[in-house]
PDB file of C-alpha atoms and ligand atoms in Angstrom:
ATOM      1  CA  MET G   1     197.214  84.406 -52.784  1.00 98.00           C
ATOM      2  CA  THR G   2     197.142  86.493 -55.964  1.00 98.00           C
ATOM      3  CA  VAL G   3     198.617  89.923 -55.584  1.00 98.00           C
ATOM      4  CA  ASN G   4     198.238  92.441 -58.398  1.00 98.00           C
ATOM      5  CA  GLY G   5     197.484  89.621 -60.765  1.00 97.00           C
ATOM      6  CA  GLN G   6     200.564  87.466 -59.909  1.00 97.00           C
ATOM      7  CA  PRO G   7     200.715  84.422 -57.690  1.00 98.00           C
ATOM      8  CA  ALA G   8     202.397  85.095 -54.411  1.00 98.00           C
ATOM      9  CA  GLU G   9     203.285  82.840 -51.620  1.00 96.00           C
ATOM     10  CA  GLY G  10     205.302  82.695 -48.449  1.00 96.00           C
ATOM     11  CA  LEU G  11     205.647  80.993 -45.098  1.00 95.00           C
ATOM     12  CA  VAL G  12     204.626  83.191 -42.221  1.00 96.00           C
ATOM     13  CA  GLU G  13     204.092  83.021 -38.419  1.00 97.00           C
ATOM     14  CA  PRO G  14     200.435  82.803 -37.547  1.00 97.00           C
ATOM     15  CA  ARG G  15     200.772  86.302 -35.903  1.00 97.00           C
ATOM     16  CA  THR G  16     202.155  87.926 -39.099  1.00 98.00           C
ATOM     17  CA  LEU G  17     199.886  90.741 -40.225  1.00 98.00           C
ATOM     18  CA  LEU G  18     199.040  91.087 -43.903  1.00 98.00           C
ATOM     19  CA  ILE G  19     200.769  94.483 -44.155  1.00 98.00           C
ATOM     20  CA  HIS G  20     203.993  92.914 -42.923  1.00 98.00           C
ATOM     21  CA  PHE G  21     203.718  90.112 -45.404  1.00 98.00           C
ATOM     22  CA  LEU G  22     203.103  92.548 -48.297  1.00 98.00           C
ATOM     23  CA  ARG G  23     205.892  94.908 -47.277  1.00 98.00           C
ATOM     24  CA  GLU G  24     208.537  92.477 -45.912  1.00 97.00           C
ATOM     25  CA  THR G  25     208.015  89.291 -47.732  1.00 97.00           C
ATOM     26  CA  LEU G  26     206.752  90.578 -51.206  1.00 98.00           C
ATOM     27  CA  ASN G  27     208.591  93.882 -51.055  1.00 98.00           C
ATOM     28  CA  LEU G  28     205.472  95.761 -51.894  1.00 98.00           C
ATOM     29  CA  THR G  29     206.178  98.932 -49.905  1.00 98.00           C
ATOM     30  CA  GLY G  30     203.418 100.979 -51.428  1.00 98.00           C
ATOM     31  CA  PRO G  31     200.879 100.132 -48.618  1.00 98.00           C
ATOM     32  CA  HIS G  32     202.209 102.194 -45.622  1.00 98.00           C
ATOM     33  CA  ILE G  33     202.111 101.613 -41.887  1.00 98.00           C
ATOM     34  CA  GLY G  34     200.781 104.650 -40.087  1.00 97.00           C
ATOM     35  CA  CYS G  35     199.239 103.413 -36.910  1.00 97.00           C
ATOM     36  CA  GLU G  36     198.866  99.523 -36.931  1.00 95.00           C
ATOM     37  CA  THR G  37     195.697  99.991 -34.957  1.00 96.00           C
ATOM     38  CA  SER G  38     193.151 100.178 -37.811  1.00 96.00           C
ATOM     39  CA  HIS G  39     192.706 104.009 -37.521  1.00 97.00           C
ATOM     40  CA  CYS G  40     194.705 105.663 -40.337  1.00 98.00           C
ATOM     41  CA  GLY G  41     193.997 103.724 -43.468  1.00 98.00           C
ATOM     42  CA  ALA G  42     197.529 104.105 -44.824  1.00 98.00           C
ATOM     43  CA  CYS G  43     197.837 100.336 -45.183  1.00 98.00           C
ATOM     44  CA  THR G  44     194.537  99.937 -47.202  1.00 98.00           C
ATOM     45  CA  VAL G  45     194.517  97.302 -49.948  1.00 98.00           C
ATOM     46  CA  ASP G  46     191.701  95.794 -51.970  1.00 98.00           C
ATOM     47  CA  LEU G  47     190.961  92.195 -50.954  1.00 98.00           C
ATOM     48  CA  ASN G  48     188.393  90.162 -52.816  1.00 98.00           C
ATOM     49  CA  GLY G  49     186.597  93.244 -53.908  1.00 98.00           C
ATOM     50  CA  GLN G  50     186.532  95.072 -50.613  1.00 98.00           C
ATOM     51  CA  SER G  51     188.743  97.761 -49.071  1.00 98.00           C
ATOM     52  CA  VAL G  52     190.684  96.267 -46.163  1.00 98.00           C
ATOM     53  CA  LYS G  53     193.154  97.791 -43.675  1.00 98.00           C
ATOM     54  CA  SER G  54     195.908  95.287 -44.018  1.00 98.00           C
ATOM     55  CA  CYS G  55     197.161  95.939 -40.479  1.00 98.00           C
ATOM     56  CA  THR G  56     193.788  94.637 -39.253  1.00 97.00           C
ATOM     57  CA  MET G  57     194.075  90.935 -40.533  1.00 97.00           C
ATOM     58  CA  PHE G  58     196.621  88.205 -40.428  1.00 98.00           C
ATOM     59  CA  ALA G  59     198.468  87.193 -43.574  1.00 98.00           C
ATOM     60  CA  VAL G  60     197.066  83.677 -43.240  1.00 98.00           C
ATOM     61  CA  GLN G  61     193.583  85.012 -43.329  1.00 98.00           C
ATOM     62  CA  ALA G  62     194.348  86.159 -47.006  1.00 98.00           C
ATOM     63  CA  GLU G  63     195.320  82.622 -48.098  1.00 98.00           C
ATOM     64  CA  GLY G  64     193.786  82.245 -51.556  1.00 98.00           C
ATOM     65  CA  ALA G  65     192.596  85.877 -51.742  1.00 98.00           C
ATOM     66  CA  GLN G  66     192.800  88.382 -54.665  1.00 98.00           C
ATOM     67  CA  VAL G  67     194.799  91.301 -53.391  1.00 98.00           C
ATOM     68  CA  LEU G  68     195.317  94.646 -55.202  1.00 98.00           C
ATOM     69  CA  THR G  69     197.780  97.188 -53.887  1.00 98.00           C
ATOM     70  CA  ILE G  70     198.888 100.562 -55.194  1.00 98.00           C
ATOM     71  CA  GLU G  71     201.649  98.794 -57.176  1.00 98.00           C
ATOM     72  CA  GLY G  72     198.808  97.095 -59.281  1.00 98.00           C
ATOM     73  CA  ILE G  73     196.684 100.166 -59.923  1.00 98.00           C
ATOM     74  CA  ALA G  74     198.261 101.500 -63.050  1.00 98.00           C
ATOM     75  CA  ASN G  75     196.751 100.501 -66.344  1.00 96.00           C
ATOM     76  CA  PRO G  76     198.029  97.390 -68.120  1.00 93.00           C
ATOM     77  CA  ASP G  77     200.003  99.453 -70.683  1.00 96.00           C
ATOM     78  CA  GLY G  78     201.848 101.180 -67.852  1.00 94.00           C
ATOM     79  CA  THR G  79     199.960 104.502 -67.985  1.00 97.00           C
ATOM     80  CA  LEU G  80     198.680 106.005 -64.781  1.00 98.00           C
ATOM     81  CA  HIS G  81     195.245 104.985 -63.640  1.00 98.00           C
ATOM     82  CA  ALA G  82     192.648 107.799 -63.776  1.00 98.00           C
ATOM     83  CA  LEU G  83     192.872 108.093 -59.991  1.00 98.00           C
ATOM     84  CA  GLN G  84     196.630 108.637 -60.141  1.00 98.00           C
ATOM     85  CA  GLU G  85     196.076 111.157 -62.849  1.00 98.00           C
ATOM     86  CA  GLY G  86     193.404 112.804 -60.743  1.00 98.00           C
ATOM     87  CA  PHE G  87     195.662 113.059 -57.736  1.00 98.00           C
ATOM     88  CA  ARG G  88     198.404 114.589 -59.835  1.00 97.00           C
ATOM     89  CA  GLU G  89     196.254 117.051 -61.677  1.00 97.00           C
ATOM     90  CA  MET G  90     194.249 118.227 -58.610  1.00 97.00           C
ATOM     91  CA  HIS G  91     197.127 118.243 -56.187  1.00 97.00           C
ATOM     92  CA  GLY G  92     195.549 115.618 -54.073  1.00 98.00           C
ATOM     93  CA  LEU G  93     198.656 114.966 -51.999  1.00 97.00           C
ATOM     94  CA  GLN G  94     201.439 116.734 -50.114  1.00 97.00           C
ATOM     95  CA  CYS G  95     203.757 114.434 -48.274  1.00 98.00           C
ATOM     96  CA  GLY G  96     202.148 111.466 -50.015  1.00 98.00           C
ATOM     97  CA  PHE G  97     202.172 109.133 -46.875  1.00 98.00           C
ATOM     98  CA  CYS G  98     198.455 108.551 -47.047  1.00 98.00           C
ATOM     99  CA  THR G  99     198.201 108.531 -50.859  1.00 98.00           C
ATOM    100  CA  PRO G 100     198.572 104.746 -51.661  1.00 98.00           C
ATOM    101  CA  GLY G 101     195.782 103.958 -49.192  1.00 98.00           C
ATOM    102  CA  MET G 102     193.737 106.763 -50.400  1.00 98.00           C
ATOM    103  CA  ILE G 103     193.927 105.806 -54.053  1.00 98.00           C
ATOM    104  CA  VAL G 104     193.291 102.073 -53.350  1.00 98.00           C
ATOM    105  CA  ARG G 105     190.307 103.009 -51.235  1.00 98.00           C
ATOM    106  CA  ALA G 106     189.000 105.397 -53.917  1.00 98.00           C
ATOM    107  CA  TYR G 107     189.414 102.708 -56.439  1.00 98.00           C
ATOM    108  CA  ARG G 108     186.875 100.542 -54.547  1.00 98.00           C
ATOM    109  CA  LEU G 109     184.670 103.490 -53.905  1.00 98.00           C
ATOM    110  CA  LEU G 110     184.387 104.221 -57.679  1.00 98.00           C
ATOM    111  CA  GLN G 111     183.967 100.547 -58.484  1.00 97.00           C
ATOM    112  CA  ASP G 112     180.956 100.438 -56.190  1.00 98.00           C
ATOM    113  CA  ASN G 113     179.590 103.917 -57.039  1.00 98.00           C
ATOM    114  CA  PRO G 114     180.943 105.414 -60.346  1.00 97.00           C
ATOM    115  CA  ASN G 115     179.216 108.776 -59.802  1.00 97.00           C
ATOM    116  CA  PRO G 116     179.501 109.698 -56.149  1.00 97.00           C
ATOM    117  CA  THR G 117     178.412 112.884 -54.576  1.00 98.00           C
ATOM    118  CA  GLU G 118     180.929 114.989 -52.650  1.00 98.00           C
ATOM    119  CA  ASP G 119     179.246 113.738 -49.395  1.00 98.00           C
ATOM    120  CA  GLU G 120     179.598 110.111 -50.584  1.00 98.00           C
ATOM    121  CA  ILE G 121     183.213 110.605 -51.468  1.00 98.00           C
ATOM    122  CA  ARG G 122     183.809 112.096 -47.952  1.00 98.00           C
ATOM    123  CA  MET G 123     182.118 109.290 -46.298  1.00 98.00           C
ATOM    124  CA  GLY G 124     183.815 106.791 -48.584  1.00 98.00           C
ATOM    125  CA  ILE G 125     187.334 107.948 -47.511  1.00 98.00           C
ATOM    126  CA  SER G 126     186.381 108.502 -43.864  1.00 98.00           C
ATOM    127  CA  GLY G 127     188.511 105.590 -42.785  1.00 98.00           C
ATOM    128  CA  ASN G 128     191.510 107.132 -44.362  1.00 98.00           C
ATOM    129  CA  ILE G 129     193.349 109.881 -42.486  1.00 98.00           C
ATOM    130  CA  CYS G 130     195.488 112.651 -44.211  1.00 98.00           C
ATOM    131  CA  ARG G 131     197.512 114.888 -41.965  1.00 97.00           C
ATOM    132  CA  CYS G 132     198.431 117.392 -44.798  1.00 97.00           C
ATOM    133  CA  THR G 133     195.827 118.249 -47.336  1.00 96.00           C
ATOM    134  CA  GLY G 134     192.590 119.231 -45.553  1.00 96.00           C
ATOM    135  CA  TYR G 135     190.899 116.616 -47.851  1.00 98.00           C
ATOM    136  CA  GLN G 136     189.423 119.148 -50.301  1.00 98.00           C
ATOM    137  CA  ASN G 137     191.972 118.379 -53.074  1.00 98.00           C
ATOM    138  CA  ILE G 138     191.574 114.658 -52.387  1.00 98.00           C
ATOM    139  CA  VAL G 139     187.857 114.990 -52.962  1.00 98.00           C
ATOM    140  CA  SER G 140     188.585 116.921 -56.147  1.00 97.00           C
ATOM    141  CA  ALA G 141     191.103 114.304 -57.391  1.00 98.00           C
ATOM    142  CA  ILE G 142     188.502 111.553 -56.948  1.00 98.00           C
ATOM    143  CA  GLN G 143     185.832 113.622 -58.688  1.00 97.00           C
ATOM    144  CA  HIS G 144     188.320 114.135 -61.498  1.00 97.00           C
ATOM    145  CA  ALA G 145     188.920 110.537 -61.772  1.00 98.00           C
ATOM    146  CA  ALA G 146     185.282 109.570 -61.569  1.00 97.00           C
ATOM    147  CA  ALA G 147     184.517 111.827 -64.448  1.00 97.00           C
ATOM    148  CA  ALA G 148     187.342 110.529 -66.493  1.00 96.00           C
ATOM    149  CA  LEU G 149     186.326 106.910 -65.846  1.00 95.00           C
ATOM    150  CA  ARG G 150     182.718 107.620 -66.789  1.00 93.00           C
ATOM    151  CA  GLY G 151     183.848 109.291 -69.976  1.00 90.00           C
ATOM    152  CA  GLY G 152     185.922 106.401 -70.943  1.00 74.00           C
ATOM    153  CA  ALA G 153     182.993 103.960 -70.230  1.00 68.00           C
ATOM    154  CA  MET G 154     180.620 106.202 -72.346  1.00 67.00           C
ATOM    155  CA  GLN G 155     183.164 106.135 -75.122  1.00 70.00           C
ATOM    156  CA  GLU G 156     183.465 102.269 -74.976  1.00 68.00           C
ATOM    157  CA  ALA G 157     179.660 101.919 -74.916  1.00 68.00           C
ATOM    158  CA  ALA G 158     179.269 104.228 -77.940  1.00 70.00           C
ATOM    159  CA  GLN G 159     181.820 102.111 -80.057  1.00 68.00           C
TER     160      GLN G 159
HETATM  161  S1  FES J   1     198.475 101.256 -40.414  1.00 67.31           S
HETATM  162 FE1  FES J   1     196.690 100.172 -40.863  1.00 67.31          FE
HETATM  163  S2  FES J   1     195.013 101.511 -40.388  1.00 67.31           S
HETATM  164 FE2  FES J   1     196.907 102.622 -39.911  1.00 67.31          FE
HETATM  165  S1  FES J   2     199.427 113.951 -48.097  1.00 67.31           S
HETATM  166 FE1  FES J   2     200.454 113.841 -46.174  1.00 67.31          FE
HETATM  167  S2  FES J   2     199.251 112.398 -45.043  1.00 67.31           S
HETATM  168 FE2  FES J   2     198.050 112.792 -46.811  1.00 67.31          FE
END
């Protein structure tokens, strides 16, 4: 598979979950394990253009896939992605346990809908549980990022 733009391979047992392959074989510990039962979303990664709970599929099912984790979200020049900036600026996290999954999920949400309403954001992250924030600042962080990304896109179009 390709993970964060780099080729990645490994030999796994058929029962190995994708989250375990990412964390234990590739040492990508950004995706977290909260429940291992597809409920919390802490393990969310982007796989072939869709948000996936990586505890919900086997590593072998991702053979040949394009995978994006929180480790690959930053801009190519190393600066923070607008979502990372948004979470920092709007205090979209407390303990941070849910944050890698939230940001990767929000990344796909904004790819699919660059200008979501608050309701659409809340629906969009409804598969990701946060035990700390009450969600309001996460919604604000995603709105902040969406506005920044739209602004950047408008600037590029104008040039
Ligand atoms: S660890 Fe995958 S959804 Fe909770
Ligand atoms: S910031 Fe603690 S679980 Fe979300």
